[in-house]
mmCIF file of N, CA and C in Angstrom:
data_model
loop_
_atom_site.group_PDB
_atom_site.id
_atom_site.type_symbol
_atom_site.label_atom_id
_atom_site.label_comp_id
_atom_site.label_asym_id
_atom_site.label_seq_id
_atom_site.Cartn_x
_atom_site.Cartn_y
_atom_site.Cartn_z
ATOM 1 N N MET A 1 -41.409 26.496 -89.286
ATOM 2 C CA MET A 1 -42.575 26.071 -88.944
ATOM 3 C C MET A 1 -43.640 26.715 -89.299
ATOM 4 N N THR A 2 -44.921 25.834 -88.738
ATOM 5 C CA THR A 2 -46.188 26.122 -90.011
ATOM 6 C C THR A 2 -47.102 26.813 -88.539
ATOM 7 N N THR A 3 -48.103 27.331 -88.971
ATOM 8 C CA THR A 3 -48.770 28.437 -87.822
ATOM 9 C C THR A 3 -50.061 28.170 -88.631
ATOM 10 N N MET A 4 -51.244 27.499 -87.365
ATOM 11 C CA MET A 4 -52.603 27.023 -87.991
ATOM 12 C C MET A 4 -53.362 28.311 -87.248
ATOM 13 N N HIS A 5 -54.494 28.825 -88.425
ATOM 14 C CA HIS A 5 -54.784 29.964 -88.262
ATOM 15 C C HIS A 5 -56.085 29.432 -88.077
ATOM 16 N N GLN A 6 -57.188 29.535 -86.940
ATOM 17 C CA GLN A 6 -58.484 29.376 -86.722
ATOM 18 C C GLN A 6 -59.415 30.882 -86.660
ATOM 19 N N GLN A 7 -60.326 30.697 -87.413
ATOM 20 C CA GLN A 7 -61.250 31.804 -87.516
ATOM 21 C C GLN A 7 -61.901 31.992 -86.047
ATOM 22 N N THR A 8 -61.926 32.995 -85.791
ATOM 23 C CA THR A 8 -62.840 33.508 -84.935
ATOM 24 C C THR A 8 -64.408 33.324 -85.105
ATOM 25 N N GLU A 9 -64.968 33.189 -84.471
ATOM 26 C CA GLU A 9 -66.592 32.662 -84.519
ATOM 27 C C GLU A 9 -67.393 33.390 -83.367
ATOM 28 N N GLN A 10 -68.770 34.162 -83.407
ATOM 29 C CA GLN A 10 -69.443 34.533 -82.441
ATOM 30 C C GLN A 10 -70.720 33.689 -82.490
ATOM 31 N N ARG A 11 -71.139 32.863 -81.838
ATOM 32 C CA ARG A 11 -72.604 32.386 -82.149
ATOM 33 C C ARG A 11 -73.664 32.271 -80.666
ATOM 34 N N ASP A 12 -74.813 32.367 -81.465
ATOM 35 C CA ASP A 12 -75.807 32.631 -80.154
ATOM 36 C C ASP A 12 -77.235 31.649 -80.276
ATOM 37 N N PHE A 13 -77.608 31.137 -79.309
ATOM 38 C CA PHE A 13 -78.821 30.194 -78.990
ATOM 39 C C PHE A 13 -80.093 30.836 -79.110
ATOM 40 N N ALA A 14 -80.031 32.442 -79.453
ATOM 41 C CA ALA A 14 -81.182 32.972 -79.895
ATOM 42 C C ALA A 14 -81.386 32.619 -81.295
ATOM 43 N N ALA A 15 -80.348 32.172 -82.033
ATOM 44 C CA ALA A 15 -80.195 31.824 -83.612
ATOM 45 C C ALA A 15 -79.511 30.557 -83.367
ATOM 46 N N PRO A 16 -79.998 29.368 -83.117
ATOM 47 C CA PRO A 16 -79.300 28.137 -83.125
ATOM 48 C C PRO A 16 -79.997 27.297 -85.042
ATOM 49 N N ASP A 17 -78.752 26.378 -85.196
ATOM 50 C CA ASP A 17 -78.845 26.056 -86.454
ATOM 51 C C ASP A 17 -80.053 25.415 -87.059
ATOM 52 N N GLU A 18 -80.423 24.392 -85.724
ATOM 53 C CA GLU A 18 -80.999 23.455 -85.406
ATOM 54 C C GLU A 18 -82.276 23.326 -84.375
ATOM 55 N N VAL A 19 -83.126 23.300 -83.869
ATOM 56 C CA VAL A 19 -84.061 22.734 -83.033
ATOM 57 C C VAL A 19 -84.852 21.625 -83.016
ATOM 58 N N ARG A 20 -84.691 20.917 -81.633
ATOM 59 C CA ARG A 20 -85.386 19.937 -81.685
ATOM 60 C C ARG A 20 -86.351 19.539 -80.398
ATOM 61 N N THR A 21 -87.489 19.117 -80.752
ATOM 62 C CA THR A 21 -88.372 19.377 -79.375
ATOM 63 C C THR A 21 -88.845 17.891 -79.180
ATOM 64 N N PHE A 22 -89.257 17.494 -77.743
ATOM 65 C CA PHE A 22 -90.043 16.708 -77.563
ATOM 66 C C PHE A 22 -90.401 16.984 -76.444
ATOM 67 N N ASP A 23 -91.136 16.119 -75.809
ATOM 68 C CA ASP A 23 -92.472 16.085 -74.379
ATOM 69 C C ASP A 23 -91.188 16.879 -73.365
ATOM 70 N N ASN A 24 -91.821 17.960 -72.700
ATOM 71 C CA ASN A 24 -91.219 18.646 -71.492
ATOM 72 C C ASN A 24 -89.677 19.319 -72.234
ATOM 73 N N GLY A 25 -89.203 19.574 -73.121
ATOM 74 C CA GLY A 25 -88.250 20.132 -73.579
ATOM 75 C C GLY A 25 -87.523 20.243 -74.794
ATOM 76 N N VAL A 26 -86.762 21.001 -74.932
ATOM 77 C CA VAL A 26 -86.450 21.303 -76.453
ATOM 78 C C VAL A 26 -84.778 21.050 -76.392
ATOM 79 N N LEU A 27 -83.607 21.040 -77.345
ATOM 80 C CA LEU A 27 -82.567 21.076 -77.834
ATOM 81 C C LEU A 27 -82.726 22.266 -78.944
ATOM 82 N N GLU A 28 -81.445 23.114 -78.792
ATOM 83 C CA GLU A 28 -80.772 23.976 -79.873
ATOM 84 C C GLU A 28 -79.546 23.656 -80.147
ATOM 85 N N LEU A 29 -79.498 23.476 -81.257
ATOM 86 C CA LEU A 29 -77.967 23.541 -81.374
ATOM 87 C C LEU A 29 -77.419 24.419 -82.799
ATOM 88 N N LEU A 30 -75.881 24.557 -82.226
ATOM 89 C CA LEU A 30 -74.968 25.485 -83.020
ATOM 90 C C LEU A 30 -73.715 24.921 -83.366
ATOM 91 N N ALA A 31 -73.231 24.883 -84.272
ATOM 92 C CA ALA A 31 -72.264 24.642 -85.138
ATOM 93 C C ALA A 31 -71.066 25.546 -84.940
ATOM 94 N N VAL A 32 -70.028 25.478 -84.039
ATOM 95 C CA VAL A 32 -69.118 25.875 -84.216
ATOM 96 C C VAL A 32 -67.521 25.514 -84.023
ATOM 97 N N GLY A 33 -67.385 25.991 -84.881
ATOM 98 C CA GLY A 33 -65.722 25.409 -85.515
ATOM 99 C C GLY A 33 -66.539 23.791 -86.027
ATOM 100 N N ASP A 34 -65.561 23.174 -85.601
ATOM 101 C CA ASP A 34 -65.380 21.420 -85.759
ATOM 102 C C ASP A 34 -66.517 20.969 -84.954
ATOM 103 N N ALA A 35 -67.459 21.693 -84.291
ATOM 104 C CA ALA A 35 -68.185 20.999 -82.947
ATOM 105 C C ALA A 35 -69.429 21.248 -82.727
ATOM 106 N N GLU A 36 -70.208 20.466 -82.632
ATOM 107 C CA GLU A 36 -71.694 21.088 -82.472
ATOM 108 C C GLU A 36 -71.919 21.203 -80.715
ATOM 109 N N ILE A 37 -72.367 22.435 -80.132
ATOM 110 C CA ILE A 37 -73.291 22.925 -78.713
ATOM 111 C C ILE A 37 -74.491 22.702 -78.483
ATOM 112 N N GLY A 38 -74.891 22.249 -78.206
ATOM 113 C CA GLY A 38 -76.198 22.260 -77.438
ATOM 114 C C GLY A 38 -76.471 22.947 -76.534
ATOM 115 N N ARG A 39 -77.816 23.348 -76.327
ATOM 116 C CA ARG A 39 -78.425 24.004 -75.362
ATOM 117 C C ARG A 39 -79.709 23.526 -74.719
ATOM 118 N N LEU A 40 -79.911 22.726 -73.679
ATOM 119 C CA LEU A 40 -80.930 21.693 -73.464
ATOM 120 C C LEU A 40 -81.607 22.396 -72.494
ATOM 121 N N VAL A 41 -83.058 22.679 -72.574
ATOM 122 C CA VAL A 41 -83.773 23.210 -71.757
ATOM 123 C C VAL A 41 -85.043 22.448 -71.325
ATOM 124 N N LEU A 42 -85.041 22.036 -69.898
ATOM 125 C CA LEU A 42 -86.303 20.739 -69.612
ATOM 126 C C LEU A 42 -86.708 21.254 -68.500
ATOM 127 N N LYS A 43 -88.619 21.199 -68.990
ATOM 128 C CA LYS A 43 -89.418 21.618 -68.204
ATOM 129 C C LYS A 43 -89.512 20.675 -66.964
ATOM 130 N N PRO A 44 -90.062 21.581 -65.464
ATOM 131 C CA PRO A 44 -90.581 20.551 -64.222
ATOM 132 C C PRO A 44 -90.890 19.383 -65.012
ATOM 133 N N GLY A 45 -91.358 18.193 -64.328
ATOM 134 C CA GLY A 45 -91.679 16.978 -65.214
ATOM 135 C C GLY A 45 -90.942 16.341 -65.921
ATOM 136 N N TRP A 46 -89.545 16.849 -67.127
ATOM 137 C CA TRP A 46 -89.356 16.275 -67.834
ATOM 138 C C TRP A 46 -88.493 15.110 -66.877
ATOM 139 N N ARG A 47 -88.531 13.896 -67.869
ATOM 140 C CA ARG A 47 -87.862 12.569 -67.377
ATOM 141 C C ARG A 47 -87.469 11.913 -68.688
ATOM 142 N N TRP A 48 -86.039 11.779 -68.791
ATOM 143 C CA TRP A 48 -85.694 10.918 -69.708
ATOM 144 C C TRP A 48 -86.252 9.763 -70.391
ATOM 145 N N SER A 49 -86.532 8.861 -69.385
ATOM 146 C CA SER A 49 -86.994 7.376 -69.696
ATOM 147 C C SER A 49 -88.693 7.826 -70.037
ATOM 148 N N ASN A 50 -89.101 8.976 -70.270
ATOM 149 C CA ASN A 50 -90.693 8.913 -70.422
ATOM 150 C C ASN A 50 -90.786 10.663 -71.580
ATOM 151 N N ASP A 51 -89.912 10.837 -71.731
ATOM 152 C CA ASP A 51 -89.829 11.911 -72.626
ATOM 153 C C ASP A 51 -89.082 11.779 -73.738
ATOM 154 N N VAL A 52 -87.603 11.621 -73.962
ATOM 155 C CA VAL A 52 -87.011 10.692 -75.008
ATOM 156 C C VAL A 52 -86.899 9.398 -75.253
ATOM 157 N N LYS A 53 -86.762 8.821 -74.218
ATOM 158 C CA LYS A 53 -86.782 6.780 -74.352
ATOM 159 C C LYS A 53 -87.389 6.840 -76.031
ATOM 160 N N PRO A 54 -88.970 7.034 -76.018
ATOM 161 C CA PRO A 54 -89.959 6.324 -77.215
ATOM 162 C C PRO A 54 -88.862 7.273 -78.426
ATOM 163 N N ILE A 55 -88.098 8.646 -78.923
ATOM 164 C CA ILE A 55 -87.461 8.591 -79.542
ATOM 165 C C ILE A 55 -86.265 8.200 -79.951
ATOM 166 N N ALA A 56 -85.596 8.021 -79.133
ATOM 167 C CA ALA A 56 -84.499 7.191 -78.909
ATOM 168 C C ALA A 56 -84.414 5.471 -79.347
ATOM 169 N N GLY A 57 -85.228 4.951 -78.471
ATOM 170 C CA GLY A 57 -85.429 3.677 -78.836
ATOM 171 C C GLY A 57 -84.174 2.750 -77.734
ATOM 172 N N THR A 58 -84.067 3.376 -77.093
ATOM 173 C CA THR A 58 -82.970 2.617 -75.874
ATOM 174 C C THR A 58 -83.718 2.456 -74.885
ATOM 175 N N GLU A 59 -83.111 1.637 -74.021
ATOM 176 C CA GLU A 59 -83.519 1.426 -72.368
ATOM 177 C C GLU A 59 -82.806 3.003 -71.686
ATOM 178 N N LEU A 60 -81.495 2.830 -71.910
ATOM 179 C CA LEU A 60 -81.355 4.235 -71.190
ATOM 180 C C LEU A 60 -80.688 5.199 -72.475
ATOM 181 N N CYS A 61 -79.914 6.479 -71.991
ATOM 182 C CA CYS A 61 -79.844 7.366 -72.692
ATOM 183 C C CYS A 61 -78.297 6.951 -73.145
ATOM 184 N N GLN A 62 -77.493 6.742 -74.926
ATOM 185 C CA GLN A 62 -76.718 6.418 -74.905
ATOM 186 C C GLN A 62 -75.592 7.351 -75.786
ATOM 187 N N ALA A 63 -76.208 8.559 -75.105
ATOM 188 C CA ALA A 63 -75.517 10.343 -75.663
ATOM 189 C C ALA A 63 -74.729 10.216 -74.679
ATOM 190 N N PRO A 64 -73.361 10.320 -74.614
ATOM 191 C CA PRO A 64 -72.704 10.527 -73.867
ATOM 192 C C PRO A 64 -72.216 11.681 -73.628
ATOM 193 N N HIS A 65 -72.495 12.822 -72.378
ATOM 194 C CA HIS A 65 -72.300 14.123 -72.876
ATOM 195 C C HIS A 65 -71.487 14.674 -71.832
ATOM 196 N N PHE A 66 -70.810 16.305 -71.819
ATOM 197 C CA PHE A 66 -70.060 16.704 -71.097
ATOM 198 C C PHE A 66 -70.875 17.900 -70.952
ATOM 199 N N GLN A 67 -71.210 18.507 -69.859
ATOM 200 C CA GLN A 67 -72.147 19.274 -69.739
ATOM 201 C C GLN A 67 -72.020 20.634 -68.482
ATOM 202 N N TYR A 68 -72.655 21.763 -69.065
ATOM 203 C CA TYR A 68 -72.452 22.974 -67.859
ATOM 204 C C TYR A 68 -73.542 23.192 -67.314
ATOM 205 N N HIS A 69 -73.798 23.280 -65.958
ATOM 206 C CA HIS A 69 -75.238 23.373 -65.936
ATOM 207 C C HIS A 69 -75.450 24.716 -65.296
ATOM 208 N N VAL A 70 -76.371 25.391 -65.745
ATOM 209 C CA VAL A 70 -76.756 26.803 -66.052
ATOM 210 C C VAL A 70 -77.972 27.188 -64.875
ATOM 211 N N ALA A 71 -78.772 26.147 -65.144
ATOM 212 C CA ALA A 71 -80.320 26.713 -63.993
ATOM 213 C C ALA A 71 -81.045 25.123 -63.529
ATOM 214 N N GLY A 72 -81.556 24.885 -62.669
ATOM 215 C CA GLY A 72 -82.186 23.630 -62.243
ATOM 216 C C GLY A 72 -81.268 22.717 -61.301
ATOM 217 N N THR A 73 -81.926 21.930 -60.935
ATOM 218 C CA THR A 73 -81.556 20.828 -60.448
ATOM 219 C C THR A 73 -81.932 19.370 -61.166
ATOM 220 N N LEU A 74 -80.835 18.597 -61.913
ATOM 221 C CA LEU A 74 -81.199 17.053 -62.796
ATOM 222 C C LEU A 74 -80.730 16.452 -61.954
ATOM 223 N N HIS A 75 -81.249 15.151 -61.470
ATOM 224 C CA HIS A 75 -81.117 13.882 -60.738
ATOM 225 C C HIS A 75 -80.121 12.916 -61.963
ATOM 226 N N VAL A 76 -79.430 12.293 -61.755
ATOM 227 C CA VAL A 76 -78.862 11.226 -62.870
ATOM 228 C C VAL A 76 -78.336 10.055 -62.504
ATOM 229 N N VAL A 77 -79.175 9.044 -62.851
ATOM 230 C CA VAL A 77 -79.055 7.754 -62.433
ATOM 231 C C VAL A 77 -78.331 7.307 -63.511
ATOM 232 N N MET A 78 -76.729 6.756 -63.220
ATOM 233 C CA MET A 78 -76.580 5.960 -63.896
ATOM 234 C C MET A 78 -76.382 4.402 -64.075
ATOM 235 N N ALA A 79 -75.949 3.784 -65.552
ATOM 236 C CA ALA A 79 -76.362 2.274 -65.437
ATOM 237 C C ALA A 79 -76.011 0.988 -64.072
ATOM 238 N N ASP A 80 -74.789 1.615 -63.368
ATOM 239 C CA ASP A 80 -74.051 1.086 -62.603
ATOM 240 C C ASP A 80 -74.879 1.344 -61.320
ATOM 241 N N GLY A 81 -76.108 1.666 -61.066
ATOM 242 C CA GLY A 81 -76.479 2.496 -60.104
ATOM 243 C C GLY A 81 -76.175 3.800 -59.396
ATOM 244 N N THR A 82 -75.106 4.459 -59.704
ATOM 245 C CA THR A 82 -74.204 5.808 -59.510
ATOM 246 C C THR A 82 -75.475 6.686 -59.482
ATOM 247 N N GLU A 83 -76.025 7.359 -58.544
ATOM 248 C CA GLU A 83 -76.704 8.740 -58.658
ATOM 249 C C GLU A 83 -76.282 9.878 -57.855
ATOM 250 N N PHE A 84 -76.738 10.937 -58.708
ATOM 251 C CA PHE A 84 -76.133 12.346 -57.780
ATOM 252 C C PHE A 84 -77.571 13.430 -58.459
ATOM 253 N N ASP A 85 -77.335 14.398 -58.029
ATOM 254 C CA ASP A 85 -77.665 15.816 -58.234
ATOM 255 C C ASP A 85 -76.539 16.380 -58.798
ATOM 256 N N ALA A 86 -77.054 16.923 -59.963
ATOM 257 C CA ALA A 86 -76.300 18.414 -61.214
ATOM 258 C C ALA A 86 -76.980 19.398 -60.754
ATOM 259 N N THR A 87 -76.151 20.682 -59.917
ATOM 260 C CA THR A 87 -77.071 21.781 -60.140
ATOM 261 C C THR A 87 -75.961 22.907 -60.907
ATOM 262 N N PRO A 88 -76.759 24.231 -60.548
ATOM 263 C CA PRO A 88 -75.995 24.961 -61.460
ATOM 264 C C PRO A 88 -74.414 25.400 -61.068
ATOM 265 N N GLY A 89 -73.919 25.482 -61.984
ATOM 266 C CA GLY A 89 -72.496 25.716 -61.728
ATOM 267 C C GLY A 89 -71.603 24.480 -61.975
ATOM 268 N N GLN A 90 -71.902 23.464 -62.022
ATOM 269 C CA GLN A 90 -71.097 22.222 -62.422
ATOM 270 C C GLN A 90 -71.237 21.744 -63.673
ATOM 271 N N ILE A 91 -70.031 21.076 -63.887
ATOM 272 C CA ILE A 91 -69.960 20.331 -64.854
ATOM 273 C C ILE A 91 -70.043 18.959 -64.662
ATOM 274 N N THR A 92 -70.697 18.149 -65.656
ATOM 275 C CA THR A 92 -70.590 16.810 -65.587
ATOM 276 C C THR A 92 -69.839 16.229 -67.068
ATOM 277 N N SER A 93 -69.896 14.858 -66.531
ATOM 278 C CA SER A 93 -68.931 14.077 -68.135
ATOM 279 C C SER A 93 -69.918 12.531 -67.485
ATOM 280 N N LEU A 94 -71.033 12.755 -68.346
ATOM 281 C CA LEU A 94 -71.545 11.469 -68.482
ATOM 282 C C LEU A 94 -71.352 10.494 -69.498
ATOM 283 N N PRO A 95 -70.966 8.928 -69.336
ATOM 284 C CA PRO A 95 -70.825 8.304 -70.289
ATOM 285 C C PRO A 95 -72.286 8.004 -70.645
ATOM 286 N N SER A 96 -72.073 6.420 -71.812
ATOM 287 C CA SER A 96 -73.323 6.490 -72.188
ATOM 288 C C SER A 96 -73.983 5.385 -71.218
ATOM 289 N N GLY A 97 -75.252 5.327 -70.950
ATOM 290 C CA GLY A 97 -75.965 4.217 -70.053
ATOM 291 C C GLY A 97 -76.878 4.981 -69.174
ATOM 292 N N HIS A 98 -77.584 5.853 -69.016
ATOM 293 C CA HIS A 98 -78.154 6.679 -67.969
ATOM 294 C C HIS A 98 -79.399 7.368 -67.938
ATOM 295 N N ASP A 99 -80.553 7.554 -66.891
ATOM 296 C CA ASP A 99 -81.812 8.520 -66.894
ATOM 297 C C ASP A 99 -80.779 9.192 -66.155
ATOM 298 N N ALA A 100 -82.168 10.560 -66.178
ATOM 299 C CA ALA A 100 -82.605 11.362 -65.701
ATOM 300 C C ALA A 100 -83.537 12.279 -65.402
ATOM 301 N N TRP A 101 -83.961 13.331 -64.975
ATOM 302 C CA TRP A 101 -84.957 14.037 -64.376
ATOM 303 C C TRP A 101 -85.112 15.373 -63.822
ATOM 304 N N VAL A 102 -85.864 16.142 -63.852
ATOM 305 C CA VAL A 102 -85.907 17.519 -63.627
ATOM 306 C C VAL A 102 -86.843 17.440 -62.117
ATOM 307 N N VAL A 103 -85.933 17.651 -61.251
ATOM 308 C CA VAL A 103 -86.109 18.309 -59.208
ATOM 309 C C VAL A 103 -86.133 19.248 -59.325
ATOM 310 N N GLY A 104 -88.066 19.314 -58.929
ATOM 311 C CA GLY A 104 -88.140 20.595 -58.192
ATOM 312 C C GLY A 104 -89.290 21.649 -59.478
ATOM 313 N N ASP A 105 -89.387 22.247 -59.410
ATOM 314 C CA ASP A 105 -90.573 23.333 -60.012
ATOM 315 C C ASP A 105 -89.651 24.241 -61.314
ATOM 316 N N GLU A 106 -88.193 24.224 -60.946
ATOM 317 C CA GLU A 106 -86.884 25.221 -62.000
ATOM 318 C C GLU A 106 -86.718 24.688 -63.267
ATOM 319 N N PRO A 107 -87.230 24.717 -64.521
ATOM 320 C CA PRO A 107 -86.363 24.240 -65.612
ATOM 321 C C PRO A 107 -85.016 23.829 -65.627
ATOM 322 N N VAL A 108 -84.506 23.385 -65.970
ATOM 323 C CA VAL A 108 -82.874 22.761 -65.687
ATOM 324 C C VAL A 108 -82.611 23.289 -67.341
ATOM 325 N N VAL A 109 -81.860 24.143 -67.384
ATOM 326 C CA VAL A 109 -80.801 24.561 -68.501
ATOM 327 C C VAL A 109 -79.270 24.251 -68.502
ATOM 328 N N VAL A 110 -79.206 23.292 -69.536
ATOM 329 C CA VAL A 110 -77.620 22.900 -69.507
ATOM 330 C C VAL A 110 -76.948 22.985 -70.887
ATOM 331 N N VAL A 111 -75.797 23.319 -70.975
ATOM 332 C CA VAL A 111 -74.614 23.564 -72.191
ATOM 333 C C VAL A 111 -74.000 22.256 -72.777
ATOM 334 N N ASP A 112 -74.363 21.555 -73.449
ATOM 335 C CA ASP A 112 -73.629 20.287 -73.913
ATOM 336 C C ASP A 112 -72.700 20.472 -75.318
ATOM 337 N N PHE A 113 -71.474 20.394 -74.490
ATOM 338 C CA PHE A 113 -70.319 20.583 -75.257
ATOM 339 C C PHE A 113 -69.901 19.193 -76.408
ATOM 340 N N TYR A 114 -70.366 18.576 -75.345
ATOM 341 C CA TYR A 114 -70.239 16.335 -76.354
ATOM 342 C C TYR A 114 -71.480 15.861 -76.240
ATOM 343 N N GLY A 115 -71.943 15.636 -77.555
ATOM 344 C CA GLY A 115 -73.151 14.155 -77.085
ATOM 345 C C GLY A 115 -74.160 14.945 -77.717
ATOM 346 N N ALA A 116 -74.257 16.377 -77.824
ATOM 347 C CA ALA A 116 -75.835 17.301 -77.795
ATOM 348 C C ALA A 116 -75.992 16.490 -79.438
ATOM 349 N N SER A 117 -75.299 16.280 -80.294
ATOM 350 C CA SER A 117 -75.902 16.557 -82.239
ATOM 351 C C SER A 117 -76.780 15.117 -82.135
ATOM 352 N N ASN A 118 -76.284 13.992 -81.282
ATOM 353 C CA ASN A 118 -76.817 12.848 -81.295
ATOM 354 C C ASN A 118 -78.000 12.569 -80.301
ATOM 355 N N TYR A 119 -78.697 14.054 -79.486
ATOM 356 C CA TYR A 119 -79.258 13.966 -78.648
ATOM 357 C C TYR A 119 -80.911 13.798 -79.184
ATOM 358 N N ALA A 120 -81.938 13.235 -78.489
ATOM 359 C CA ALA A 120 -83.129 13.542 -79.382
ATOM 360 C C ALA A 120 -83.269 13.363 -80.612
ATOM 361 N N LYS A 121 -82.398 12.149 -81.139
ATOM 362 C CA LYS A 121 -82.656 12.135 -82.704
ATOM 363 C C LYS A 121 -82.687 10.727 -82.305
ATOM 364 N N GLY A 122 -83.826 10.358 -83.650
ATOM 365 C CA GLY A 122 -84.485 9.374 -83.707
ATOM 366 C C GLY A 122 -83.751 8.571 -84.739
#
């Protein structure tokens, strides 16, 4: 019987491996194990179609996301017209093809477990 040994890691967003800034927001990336985990901090007024679309060069966000919502309210509209508010404590799984924006005066903070490595990358 073969046993796999996995290395223990502890990382902190205070010391990210990469930081990507864009209008009204920032993405901090950490490499953990075989994954890249991102923390997005989006200021009031942020909207993907205004602030990231020029970087991505696509009509809608094509990065799929699997996110934990830490703070603020994010309104999401999918290509098929489905829309909802994501709020603190919620998990969202978003396929490619969506727009989103910050609702209200509180910054949105999400931890993205999938898709962050391609976010806001030209």
